[in-house]
PDB file of C-alpha atoms in Angstrom:
ATOM      1  CA  UNK C   9       0.217   0.260   0.080  1.00  0.00           C
ATOM      2  CA  UNK C  10       1.032   3.737  -0.203  1.00  0.00           C
ATOM      3  CA  UNK C  11       0.512   4.661   3.484  1.00  0.00           C
ATOM      4  CA  UNK C  12       0.947   8.764   4.223  1.00  0.00           C
ATOM      5  CA  UNK C  13       2.150   9.218   7.839  1.00  0.00           C
ATOM      6  CA  UNK C  14       2.115  12.827   9.855  1.00  0.00           C
ATOM      7  CA  UNK C  15       4.158  13.079  13.091  1.00  0.00           C
ATOM      8  CA  UNK C  16       6.281  10.399  11.166  1.00  0.00           C
ATOM      9  CA  UNK C  17       9.487  11.603  13.089  1.00  0.00           C
ATOM     10  CA  UNK C  18       7.819  11.059  16.782  1.00  0.00           C
ATOM     11  CA  UNK C  19       8.388   8.144  18.639  1.00  0.00           C
ATOM     12  CA  UNK C  20       5.387   6.281  17.448  1.00  0.00           C
ATOM     13  CA  UNK C  21       5.938   7.452  14.217  1.00  0.00           C
ATOM     14  CA  UNK C  22       9.245   6.096  13.697  1.00  0.00           C
ATOM     15  CA  UNK C  23       8.471   3.022  14.674  1.00  0.00           C
ATOM     16  CA  UNK C  24       5.046   2.728  12.779  1.00  0.00           C
ATOM     17  CA  UNK C  25       6.903   3.797   9.962  1.00  0.00           C
ATOM     18  CA  UNK C  26      10.079   1.128   9.781  1.00  0.00           C
ATOM     19  CA  UNK C  27       7.128  -1.182  10.552  1.00  0.00           C
ATOM     20  CA  UNK C  28       5.928  -0.359   7.140  1.00  0.00           C
ATOM     21  CA  UNK C  29       8.667  -0.725   5.114  1.00  0.00           C
ATOM     22  CA  UNK C  30      10.169  -3.345   6.061  1.00  0.00           C
ATOM     23  CA  UNK C  31       7.094  -4.587   4.809  1.00  0.00           C
ATOM     24  CA  UNK C  32       8.021  -3.468   1.764  1.00  0.00           C
ATOM     25  CA  UNK C  33       4.631  -0.416   1.622  1.00  0.00           C
ATOM     26  CA  UNK C  34       5.569   2.508   0.368  1.00  0.00           C
ATOM     27  CA  UNK C  35       5.584   5.513   2.849  1.00  0.00           C
ATOM     28  CA  UNK C  36       4.723   9.153   2.272  1.00  0.00           C
ATOM     29  CA  UNK C  37       5.772  11.233   5.215  1.00  0.00           C
ATOM     30  CA  UNK C  38       4.210  14.617   5.398  1.00  0.00           C
ATOM     31  CA  UNK C  39       6.852  17.662   7.231  1.00  0.00           C
ATOM     32  CA  UNK C  40       6.872  21.101   7.627  1.00  0.00           C
ATOM     33  CA  UNK C  41       9.841  21.862   5.935  1.00  0.00           C
ATOM     34  CA  UNK C  42       9.949  22.602   2.390  1.00  0.00           C
ATOM     35  CA  UNK C  43      14.222  22.125   2.156  1.00  0.00           C
ATOM     36  CA  UNK C  44      13.143  18.532   3.982  1.00  0.00           C
ATOM     37  CA  UNK C  45      10.631  17.303   0.983  1.00  0.00           C
ATOM     38  CA  UNK C  46      11.700  14.833  -2.014  1.00  0.00           C
ATOM     39  CA  UNK C  47      12.736  11.140  -1.950  1.00  0.00           C
ATOM     40  CA  UNK C  48      14.814   9.981   1.113  1.00  0.00           C
ATOM     41  CA  UNK C  49      17.288   7.410   1.105  1.00  0.00           C
ATOM     42  CA  UNK C  50      15.467   4.728   3.689  1.00  0.00           C
ATOM     43  CA  UNK C  51      12.768   5.109   0.490  1.00  0.00           C
ATOM     44  CA  UNK C  52      10.074   7.047   1.642  1.00  0.00           C
ATOM     45  CA  UNK C  53       9.005  10.716  -0.553  1.00  0.00           C
ATOM     46  CA  UNK C  54       8.811  13.535   2.364  1.00  0.00           C
ATOM     47  CA  UNK C  55       6.175  15.790   1.009  1.00  0.00           C
ATOM     48  CA  UNK C  56       5.162  19.775   2.766  1.00  0.00           C
ATOM     49  CA  UNK C  57       2.191  20.688   4.910  1.00  0.00           C
ATOM     50  CA  UNK C  58       1.683  23.904   6.356  1.00  0.00           C
ATOM     51  CA  UNK C  59      -1.005  22.490   9.076  1.00  0.00           C
ATOM     52  CA  UNK C  60      -2.065  25.858  10.950  1.00  0.00           C
ATOM     53  CA  UNK C  61      -1.739  27.612   7.808  1.00  0.00           C
ATOM     54  CA  UNK C  62      -4.034  25.279   6.002  1.00  0.00           C
ATOM     55  CA  UNK C  63      -1.869  23.725   3.109  1.00  0.00           C
ATOM     56  CA  UNK C  64      -1.268  20.225   2.120  1.00  0.00           C
ATOM     57  CA  UNK C  65       0.643  18.875  -1.262  1.00  0.00           C
ATOM     58  CA  UNK C  66      -2.626  17.697  -2.401  1.00  0.00           C
ATOM     59  CA  UNK C  67      -0.886  16.507  -5.715  1.00  0.00           C
ATOM     60  CA  UNK C  68       1.729  14.604  -3.760  1.00  0.00           C
ATOM     61  CA  UNK C  69      -0.676  12.177  -1.871  1.00  0.00           C
ATOM     62  CA  UNK C  70      -2.381  11.525  -5.025  1.00  0.00           C
ATOM     63  CA  UNK C  71      -2.439   7.067  -5.033  1.00  0.00           C
ATOM     64  CA  UNK C  72      -2.849   6.767  -1.058  1.00  0.00           C
ATOM     65  CA  UNK C  73      -4.780   4.497   0.054  1.00  0.00           C
ATOM     66  CA  UNK C  74      -4.071   5.418   3.726  1.00  0.00           C
ATOM     67  CA  UNK C  75      -3.269   8.056   5.982  1.00  0.00           C
ATOM     68  CA  UNK C  76      -2.302   7.214   9.612  1.00  0.00           C
ATOM     69  CA  UNK C  77      -1.515  11.043  11.281  1.00  0.00           C
ATOM     70  CA  UNK C  78       0.303  10.962  14.305  1.00  0.00           C
ATOM     71  CA  UNK C  79       1.656  14.846  14.344  1.00  0.00           C
ATOM     72  CA  UNK C  80       0.673  17.435  17.795  1.00  0.00           C
ATOM     73  CA  UNK C  81       2.798  19.358  20.433  1.00  0.00           C
ATOM     74  CA  UNK C  82       3.717  17.156  22.890  1.00  0.00           C
ATOM     75  CA  UNK C  83       1.633  17.012  26.148  1.00  0.00           C
ATOM     76  CA  UNK C  84       4.539  16.667  28.319  1.00  0.00           C
ATOM     77  CA  UNK C  85       7.581  18.102  26.690  1.00  0.00           C
ATOM     78  CA  UNK C  86       6.946  21.740  28.064  1.00  0.00           C
ATOM     79  CA  UNK C  87       4.856  23.409  31.469  1.00  0.00           C
ATOM     80  CA  UNK C  88       1.181  24.531  30.531  1.00  0.00           C
ATOM     81  CA  UNK C  89       1.345  28.074  30.006  1.00  0.00           C
ATOM     82  CA  UNK C  90      -1.364  29.188  28.273  1.00  0.00           C
ATOM     83  CA  UNK C  91       0.455  29.992  24.925  1.00  0.00           C
ATOM     84  CA  UNK C  92       1.420  26.539  25.149  1.00  0.00           C
ATOM     85  CA  UNK C  93      -2.204  24.755  25.809  1.00  0.00           C
ATOM     86  CA  UNK C  94      -3.188  26.974  22.953  1.00  0.00           C
ATOM     87  CA  UNK C  95      -0.192  25.426  20.921  1.00  0.00           C
ATOM     88  CA  UNK C  96      -1.205  21.826  21.978  1.00  0.00           C
ATOM     89  CA  UNK C  97      -5.133  22.487  20.882  1.00  0.00           C
ATOM     90  CA  UNK C  98      -4.512  23.982  17.681  1.00  0.00           C
ATOM     91  CA  UNK C  99      -1.588  21.148  16.636  1.00  0.00           C
ATOM     92  CA  UNK C 100      -4.341  19.242  16.887  1.00  0.00           C
ATOM     93  CA  UNK C 101      -7.194  20.485  16.261  1.00  0.00           C
ATOM     94  CA  UNK C 102      -5.792  22.457  12.555  1.00  0.00           C
ATOM     95  CA  UNK C 103      -4.178  20.143  11.806  1.00  0.00           C
ATOM     96  CA  UNK C 104      -6.968  17.778  11.528  1.00  0.00           C
ATOM     97  CA  UNK C 105      -9.059  20.120  10.057  1.00  0.00           C
ATOM     98  CA  UNK C 106      -6.447  20.310   7.223  1.00  0.00           C
ATOM     99  CA  UNK C 107      -5.605  17.156   6.905  1.00  0.00           C
ATOM    100  CA  UNK C 108      -9.035  15.691   6.618  1.00  0.00           C
ATOM    101  CA  UNK C 109     -10.193  19.022   4.023  1.00  0.00           C
ATOM    102  CA  UNK C 110      -7.397  17.356   1.727  1.00  0.00           C
ATOM    103  CA  UNK C 111      -7.988  14.529   1.985  1.00  0.00           C
ATOM    104  CA  UNK C 112     -12.008  14.931   1.102  1.00  0.00           C
ATOM    105  CA  UNK C 113     -11.126  16.821  -1.542  1.00  0.00           C
ATOM    106  CA  UNK C 114      -9.066  14.335  -3.628  1.00  0.00           C
ATOM    107  CA  UNK C 115     -10.147  13.392  -6.365  1.00  0.00           C
ATOM    108  CA  UNK C 116      -9.339   9.426  -5.149  1.00  0.00           C
ATOM    109  CA  UNK C 117      -9.352   9.991  -1.366  1.00  0.00           C
ATOM    110  CA  UNK C 118      -8.260   7.291   0.240  1.00  0.00           C
ATOM    111  CA  UNK C 119      -9.492   4.357   2.145  1.00  0.00           C
ATOM    112  CA  UNK C 120      -9.274   4.898   5.850  1.00  0.00           C
ATOM    113  CA  UNK C 121      -8.062   7.384   7.697  1.00  0.00           C
ATOM    114  CA  UNK C 122      -6.431   6.855  11.472  1.00  0.00           C
ATOM    115  CA  UNK C 123      -6.518   9.463  13.199  1.00  0.00           C
ATOM    116  CA  UNK C 124      -4.656   9.903  16.682  1.00  0.00           C
ATOM    117  CA  UNK C 125      -6.356  10.355  20.068  1.00  0.00           C
ATOM    118  CA  UNK C 126      -5.926   9.536  23.927  1.00  0.00           C
ATOM    119  CA  UNK C 127      -7.782   8.252  26.801  1.00  0.00           C
ATOM    120  CA  UNK C 128      -7.471  11.545  27.856  1.00  0.00           C
ATOM    121  CA  UNK C 129     -10.874  12.095  25.971  1.00  0.00           C
ATOM    122  CA  UNK C 130     -12.323  10.214  28.962  1.00  0.00           C
ATOM    123  CA  UNK C 131     -10.844  13.358  31.173  1.00  0.00           C
ATOM    124  CA  UNK C 132     -10.134  12.085  36.003  1.00  0.00           C
ATOM    125  CA  UNK C 133     -12.366   8.494  35.805  1.00  0.00           C
ATOM    126  CA  UNK C 134     -10.584   7.417  39.531  1.00  0.00           C
ATOM    127  CA  UNK C 135     -10.377   3.279  39.366  1.00  0.00           C
ATOM    128  CA  UNK C 136     -13.944   2.973  37.041  1.00  0.00           C
ATOM    129  CA  UNK C 137     -13.741   0.766  34.232  1.00  0.00           C
ATOM    130  CA  UNK C 138     -13.456   2.938  30.952  1.00  0.00           C
ATOM    131  CA  UNK C 139     -14.392   1.540  27.735  1.00  0.00           C
ATOM    132  CA  UNK C 140     -14.686   3.250  23.951  1.00  0.00           C
ATOM    133  CA  UNK C 141     -18.194   3.399  24.956  1.00  0.00           C
ATOM    134  CA  UNK C 142     -17.609   5.796  27.805  1.00  0.00           C
ATOM    135  CA  UNK C 143     -18.573   9.612  27.618  1.00  0.00           C
ATOM    136  CA  UNK C 144     -15.872  12.751  27.503  1.00  0.00           C
ATOM    137  CA  UNK C 145     -14.823  14.356  30.130  1.00  0.00           C
ATOM    138  CA  UNK C 146     -14.452  17.924  30.806  1.00  0.00           C
ATOM    139  CA  UNK C 147     -10.850  18.944  31.697  1.00  0.00           C
ATOM    140  CA  UNK C 148      -8.269  20.821  29.320  1.00  0.00           C
ATOM    141  CA  UNK C 149      -7.173  17.829  27.626  1.00  0.00           C
ATOM    142  CA  UNK C 150     -10.510  15.805  27.252  1.00  0.00           C
ATOM    143  CA  UNK C 151     -12.088  18.978  25.944  1.00  0.00           C
ATOM    144  CA  UNK C 152      -9.021  18.987  23.457  1.00  0.00           C
ATOM    145  CA  UNK C 153      -9.438  15.115  22.872  1.00  0.00           C
ATOM    146  CA  UNK C 154     -13.436  15.891  21.436  1.00  0.00           C
ATOM    147  CA  UNK C 155     -12.439  18.630  19.626  1.00  0.00           C
ATOM    148  CA  UNK C 156      -9.501  16.183  17.602  1.00  0.00           C
ATOM    149  CA  UNK C 157     -11.749  14.096  16.718  1.00  0.00           C
ATOM    150  CA  UNK C 158     -15.027  16.351  15.271  1.00  0.00           C
ATOM    151  CA  UNK C 159     -11.516  18.114  13.452  1.00  0.00           C
ATOM    152  CA  UNK C 160     -11.534  14.706  11.330  1.00  0.00           C
ATOM    153  CA  UNK C 161     -14.892  15.252   9.954  1.00  0.00           C
ATOM    154  CA  UNK C 162     -15.206  16.290   6.959  1.00  0.00           C
ATOM    155  CA  UNK C 163     -13.408  13.031   5.671  1.00  0.00           C
ATOM    156  CA  UNK C 164     -15.186  11.329   6.918  1.00  0.00           C
ATOM    157  CA  UNK C 165     -18.588  13.334   5.215  1.00  0.00           C
ATOM    158  CA  UNK C 166     -15.916  12.481   2.146  1.00  0.00           C
ATOM    159  CA  UNK C 167     -16.776   8.944   2.701  1.00  0.00           C
ATOM    160  CA  UNK C 168     -12.865   7.744   3.915  1.00  0.00           C
ATOM    161  CA  UNK C 169     -13.598   4.955   6.650  1.00  0.00           C
ATOM    162  CA  UNK C 170     -12.386   7.554   9.762  1.00  0.00           C
ATOM    163  CA  UNK C 171     -10.724   5.251  13.023  1.00  0.00           C
ATOM    164  CA  UNK C 172      -9.649   7.206  16.601  1.00  0.00           C
ATOM    165  CA  UNK C 173      -6.699   5.647  18.230  1.00  0.00           C
ATOM    166  CA  UNK C 174      -6.939   6.859  21.692  1.00  0.00           C
ATOM    167  CA  UNK C 175      -3.956   5.704  22.714  1.00  0.00           C
ATOM    168  CA  UNK C 176      -2.559   5.761  26.703  1.00  0.00           C
ATOM    169  CA  UNK C 177       0.534   5.719  27.573  1.00  0.00           C
ATOM    170  CA  UNK C 178       3.624   4.275  25.648  1.00  0.00           C
ATOM    171  CA  UNK C 179       6.131   2.703  27.183  1.00  0.00           C
ATOM    172  CA  UNK C 180       9.244   2.801  25.359  1.00  0.00           C
ATOM    173  CA  UNK C 181      12.352   3.795  26.820  1.00  0.00           C
ATOM    174  CA  UNK C 182      13.400   5.590  23.205  1.00  0.00           C
ATOM    175  CA  UNK C 183      10.903   9.336  23.435  1.00  0.00           C
ATOM    176  CA  UNK C 184       7.420   9.762  25.484  1.00  0.00           C
ATOM    177  CA  UNK C 185       6.917   9.560  29.168  1.00  0.00           C
ATOM    178  CA  UNK C 186       9.325   6.465  28.768  1.00  0.00           C
ATOM    179  CA  UNK C 187      11.728   8.010  28.082  1.00  0.00           C
ATOM    180  CA  UNK C 188      12.132  10.807  30.795  1.00  0.00           C
ATOM    181  CA  UNK C 189      11.466   7.874  33.322  1.00  0.00           C
ATOM    182  CA  UNK C 190      14.171   5.261  32.691  1.00  0.00           C
ATOM    183  CA  UNK C 191      16.565   7.322  33.392  1.00  0.00           C
ATOM    184  CA  UNK C 192      15.948   7.970  36.509  1.00  0.00           C
ATOM    185  CA  UNK C 193      15.168   4.308  37.539  1.00  0.00           C
ATOM    186  CA  UNK C 194      18.572   3.171  35.810  1.00  0.00           C
ATOM    187  CA  UNK C 195      20.222   5.581  38.299  1.00  0.00           C
ATOM    188  CA  UNK C 196      18.197   3.917  41.128  1.00  0.00           C
ATOM    189  CA  UNK C 197      16.487   7.311  41.412  1.00  0.00           C
ATOM    190  CA  UNK C 198      12.614   5.892  40.316  1.00  0.00           C
ATOM    191  CA  UNK C 199       9.959   6.033  42.728  1.00  0.00           C
ATOM    192  CA  UNK C 200       5.648   6.218  42.648  1.00  0.00           C
ATOM    193  CA  UNK C 201       4.274   9.831  41.246  1.00  0.00           C
ATOM    194  CA  UNK C 202       2.018  10.972  44.412  1.00  0.00           C
ATOM    195  CA  UNK C 203       0.309   8.616  46.312  1.00  0.00           C
ATOM    196  CA  UNK C 204       1.105   5.600  43.436  1.00  0.00           C
ATOM    197  CA  UNK C 205      -2.921   5.134  43.673  1.00  0.00           C
ATOM    198  CA  UNK C 206      -4.157   6.423  40.874  1.00  0.00           C
ATOM    199  CA  UNK C 207      -4.808   4.002  37.115  1.00  0.00           C
ATOM    200  CA  UNK C 208      -1.896   4.097  34.614  1.00  0.00           C
ATOM    201  CA  UNK C 209      -2.980   2.936  31.441  1.00  0.00           C
ATOM    202  CA  UNK C 210      -0.166   1.939  29.073  1.00  0.00           C
ATOM    203  CA  UNK C 211       0.298  -0.329  25.692  1.00  0.00           C
ATOM    204  CA  UNK C 212       4.212  -0.982  24.635  1.00  0.00           C
ATOM    205  CA  UNK C 213       5.150   0.297  21.177  1.00  0.00           C
ATOM    206  CA  UNK C 214       5.597  -2.999  19.970  1.00  0.00           C
ATOM    207  CA  UNK C 215       1.277  -3.026  20.328  1.00  0.00           C
ATOM    208  CA  UNK C 216       1.052   0.443  19.462  1.00  0.00           C
ATOM    209  CA  UNK C 217       2.389   0.067  16.678  1.00  0.00           C
ATOM    210  CA  UNK C 218       0.885  -3.289  15.587  1.00  0.00           C
ATOM    211  CA  UNK C 219      -2.477  -2.040  16.947  1.00  0.00           C
ATOM    212  CA  UNK C 220      -2.274   1.437  14.309  1.00  0.00           C
ATOM    213  CA  UNK C 221      -1.848  -1.700  11.503  1.00  0.00           C
ATOM    214  CA  UNK C 222      -3.823  -3.510  12.771  1.00  0.00           C
ATOM    215  CA  UNK C 223      -6.782  -0.616  12.828  1.00  0.00           C
ATOM    216  CA  UNK C 224      -5.607   0.255   8.816  1.00  0.00           C
ATOM    217  CA  UNK C 225      -6.770  -2.717   7.362  1.00  0.00           C
ATOM    218  CA  UNK C 226      -9.919  -3.773   9.389  1.00  0.00           C
ATOM    219  CA  UNK C 227     -12.547  -2.339   7.071  1.00  0.00           C
ATOM    220  CA  UNK C 228     -15.110  -3.320   9.538  1.00  0.00           C
ATOM    221  CA  UNK C 229     -13.668  -1.098  12.190  1.00  0.00           C
ATOM    222  CA  UNK C 230     -14.314   2.680  12.060  1.00  0.00           C
ATOM    223  CA  UNK C 231     -14.730   5.845  15.452  1.00  0.00           C
ATOM    224  CA  UNK C 232     -12.756   5.426  18.771  1.00  0.00           C
ATOM    225  CA  UNK C 233     -10.325   2.366  19.895  1.00  0.00           C
ATOM    226  CA  UNK C 234      -8.567   2.311  22.923  1.00  0.00           C
ATOM    227  CA  UNK C 235      -4.697   1.277  22.623  1.00  0.00           C
ATOM    228  CA  UNK C 236      -3.644   0.052  25.721  1.00  0.00           C
ATOM    229  CA  UNK C 237      -3.362  -2.750  27.340  1.00  0.00           C
ATOM    230  CA  UNK C 238      -5.907  -4.944  28.471  1.00  0.00           C
ATOM    231  CA  UNK C 239      -4.794  -4.933  32.331  1.00  0.00           C
ATOM    232  CA  UNK C 240      -4.452  -0.917  33.307  1.00  0.00           C
ATOM    233  CA  UNK C 241      -2.142  -0.920  36.407  1.00  0.00           C
ATOM    234  CA  UNK C 242      -2.116   1.904  39.113  1.00  0.00           C
ATOM    235  CA  UNK C 243       1.780   3.786  38.984  1.00  0.00           C
ATOM    236  CA  UNK C 244       2.807   2.228  42.043  1.00  0.00           C
ATOM    237  CA  UNK C 245       2.732  -1.123  39.998  1.00  0.00           C
ATOM    238  CA  UNK C 246       3.625   0.001  37.263  1.00  0.00           C
ATOM    239  CA  UNK C 247       7.312   1.896  39.346  1.00  0.00           C
ATOM    240  CA  UNK C 248       7.860  -1.261  40.590  1.00  0.00           C
ATOM    241  CA  UNK C 249       7.590  -3.564  37.281  1.00  0.00           C
ATOM    242  CA  UNK C 250      10.372  -1.077  35.889  1.00  0.00           C
ATOM    243  CA  UNK C 251      12.111  -1.484  39.065  1.00  0.00           C
ATOM    244  CA  UNK C 252      12.300  -5.566  38.402  1.00  0.00           C
ATOM    245  CA  UNK C 253      13.078  -5.151  35.241  1.00  0.00           C
ATOM    246  CA  UNK C 254      15.773  -3.187  35.181  1.00  0.00           C
ATOM    247  CA  UNK C 255      16.832  -5.032  39.266  1.00  0.00           C
ATOM    248  CA  UNK C 256      17.117  -1.773  40.517  1.00  0.00           C
ATOM    249  CA  UNK C 257      15.346  -0.089  44.365  1.00  0.00           C
ATOM    250  CA  UNK C 258      12.190   2.080  43.274  1.00  0.00           C
ATOM    251  CA  UNK C 259      12.751   4.188  46.790  1.00  0.00           C
ATOM    252  CA  UNK C 260      11.979   7.971  46.181  1.00  0.00           C
ATOM    253  CA  UNK C 261       8.434   8.752  45.843  1.00  0.00           C
ATOM    254  CA  UNK C 262       7.785  12.077  44.789  1.00  0.00           C
ATOM    255  CA  UNK C 263       4.758  14.091  46.349  1.00  0.00           C
ATOM    256  CA  UNK C 264       1.711  15.602  44.708  1.00  0.00           C
ATOM    257  CA  UNK C 265       3.399  18.995  46.153  1.00  0.00           C
ATOM    258  CA  UNK C 266       6.356  18.638  44.455  1.00  0.00           C
ATOM    259  CA  UNK C 267       4.890  17.367  41.112  1.00  0.00           C
ATOM    260  CA  UNK C 268       2.736  20.111  41.375  1.00  0.00           C
ATOM    261  CA  UNK C 269       5.256  22.930  41.728  1.00  0.00           C
ATOM    262  CA  UNK C 270       8.092  21.911  39.185  1.00  0.00           C
ATOM    263  CA  UNK C 271       4.933  20.706  36.429  1.00  0.00           C
ATOM    264  CA  UNK C 272       2.042  23.038  37.553  1.00  0.00           C
ATOM    265  CA  UNK C 273      -1.197  22.320  35.948  1.00  0.00           C
ATOM    266  CA  UNK C 274       0.237  18.982  33.765  1.00  0.00           C
ATOM    267  CA  UNK C 275       0.665  17.388  37.109  1.00  0.00           C
ATOM    268  CA  UNK C 276      -3.221  17.080  37.243  1.00  0.00           C
ATOM    269  CA  UNK C 277      -2.341  14.636  34.202  1.00  0.00           C
ATOM    270  CA  UNK C 278       0.667  12.754  35.999  1.00  0.00           C
ATOM    271  CA  UNK C 279      -1.541  11.955  39.333  1.00  0.00           C
ATOM    272  CA  UNK C 280      -4.649  11.395  37.161  1.00  0.00           C
ATOM    273  CA  UNK C 281      -6.320   8.816  37.065  1.00  0.00           C
ATOM    274  CA  UNK C 282      -7.124   6.730  33.816  1.00  0.00           C
ATOM    275  CA  UNK C 283      -8.715   3.101  34.289  1.00  0.00           C
ATOM    276  CA  UNK C 284      -8.910   2.590  29.590  1.00  0.00           C
ATOM    277  CA  UNK C 285      -9.644  -0.763  28.260  1.00  0.00           C
ATOM    278  CA  UNK C 286      -9.246  -1.751  24.870  1.00  0.00           C
ATOM    279  CA  UNK C 287     -13.098  -3.541  24.474  1.00  0.00           C
ATOM    280  CA  UNK C 288     -13.182  -2.856  20.583  1.00  0.00           C
ATOM    281  CA  UNK C 289      -9.946  -4.183  20.450  1.00  0.00           C
ATOM    282  CA  UNK C 290     -10.272  -6.741  21.943  1.00  0.00           C
ATOM    283  CA  UNK C 291     -13.925  -7.852  20.475  1.00  0.00           C
ATOM    284  CA  UNK C 292     -12.119  -7.890  16.959  1.00  0.00           C
ATOM    285  CA  UNK C 293      -9.305 -10.414  17.920  1.00  0.00           C
ATOM    286  CA  UNK C 294      -6.656  -8.545  17.949  1.00  0.00           C
ATOM    287  CA  UNK C 295      -3.564  -9.650  20.021  1.00  0.00           C
ATOM    288  CA  UNK C 296      -0.953  -7.608  22.666  1.00  0.00           C
ATOM    289  CA  UNK C 297       2.445  -8.985  22.257  1.00  0.00           C
ATOM    290  CA  UNK C 298       2.500  -7.315  25.912  1.00  0.00           C
ATOM    291  CA  UNK C 299      -0.240  -7.226  27.546  1.00  0.00           C
ATOM    292  CA  UNK C 300       1.038  -7.289  30.576  1.00  0.00           C
ATOM    293  CA  UNK C 301       3.185  -4.569  32.489  1.00  0.00           C
ATOM    294  CA  UNK C 302       6.438  -6.864  33.361  1.00  0.00           C
ATOM    295  CA  UNK C 303       6.585  -7.562  29.598  1.00  0.00           C
ATOM    296  CA  UNK C 304       5.533  -4.581  28.815  1.00  0.00           C
ATOM    297  CA  UNK C 305       8.462  -3.130  31.065  1.00  0.00           C
ATOM    298  CA  UNK C 306      10.877  -5.308  29.586  1.00  0.00           C
ATOM    299  CA  UNK C 307       9.962  -4.689  26.157  1.00  0.00           C
ATOM    300  CA  UNK C 308      10.601  -0.524  27.073  1.00  0.00           C
ATOM    301  CA  UNK C 309      13.951  -1.105  28.031  1.00  0.00           C
TER     302      UNK C 309
END
């Protein structure tokens, strides 16, 4: 297949592109810098887009059969100032609007748009088990996720199958939250965050990529799909699993007050609880390579 990917240099995007290339697919990267467009040494082709200005090289999308849209400012990359919260929202909503409109306007639109979302859609849910039938929350990230998903409506109206993978915490030492946590654990400085009782719905990077490819291929699946391991765990349990995988102690809990002082509003997410399960993936027969936290922690390292 000829598959277009936004966010192709991020943690998930890089792994997805490698997986697609390994199986002989053609990959078109959407990049923001004109100087980086054209054929690349890895066999991919890069085309230009400017998501904030509504610009896409539509000619470069000709013949694309599937699109995976992963681009967006990192939620945990900076402290949440009002300016950065605006960037988080606009990078997702405007980018999705731009891409969806461009795909809808093609003479031959792709069959499927897999447009990223996150478990933050559900807001803070405590220890309640949440699946795709649960309503949206009402905090900042929940509102962003709801707008992010709605922004893909032009593609859906054009007859493109649209899937929204609501991803949890991707466990990997290569980047994301895991990339920040693992070095501390290697030094024996890891520990639970807050009281550790908050649920973290995780997924291994390998399962994230496999699930995205599963959603590309399954013509009967549309709408929201949770991308999390079958058994979410608490932060304390995840901390213990990382310690076991590295054979390091995890003695240094970080009090909530310290997290709030350092992270500001972002601390709400760190100590917040999302007990999310992948009901639709399981019902569709997807098989996880790393269904439990210990195997996912080992894979991350």
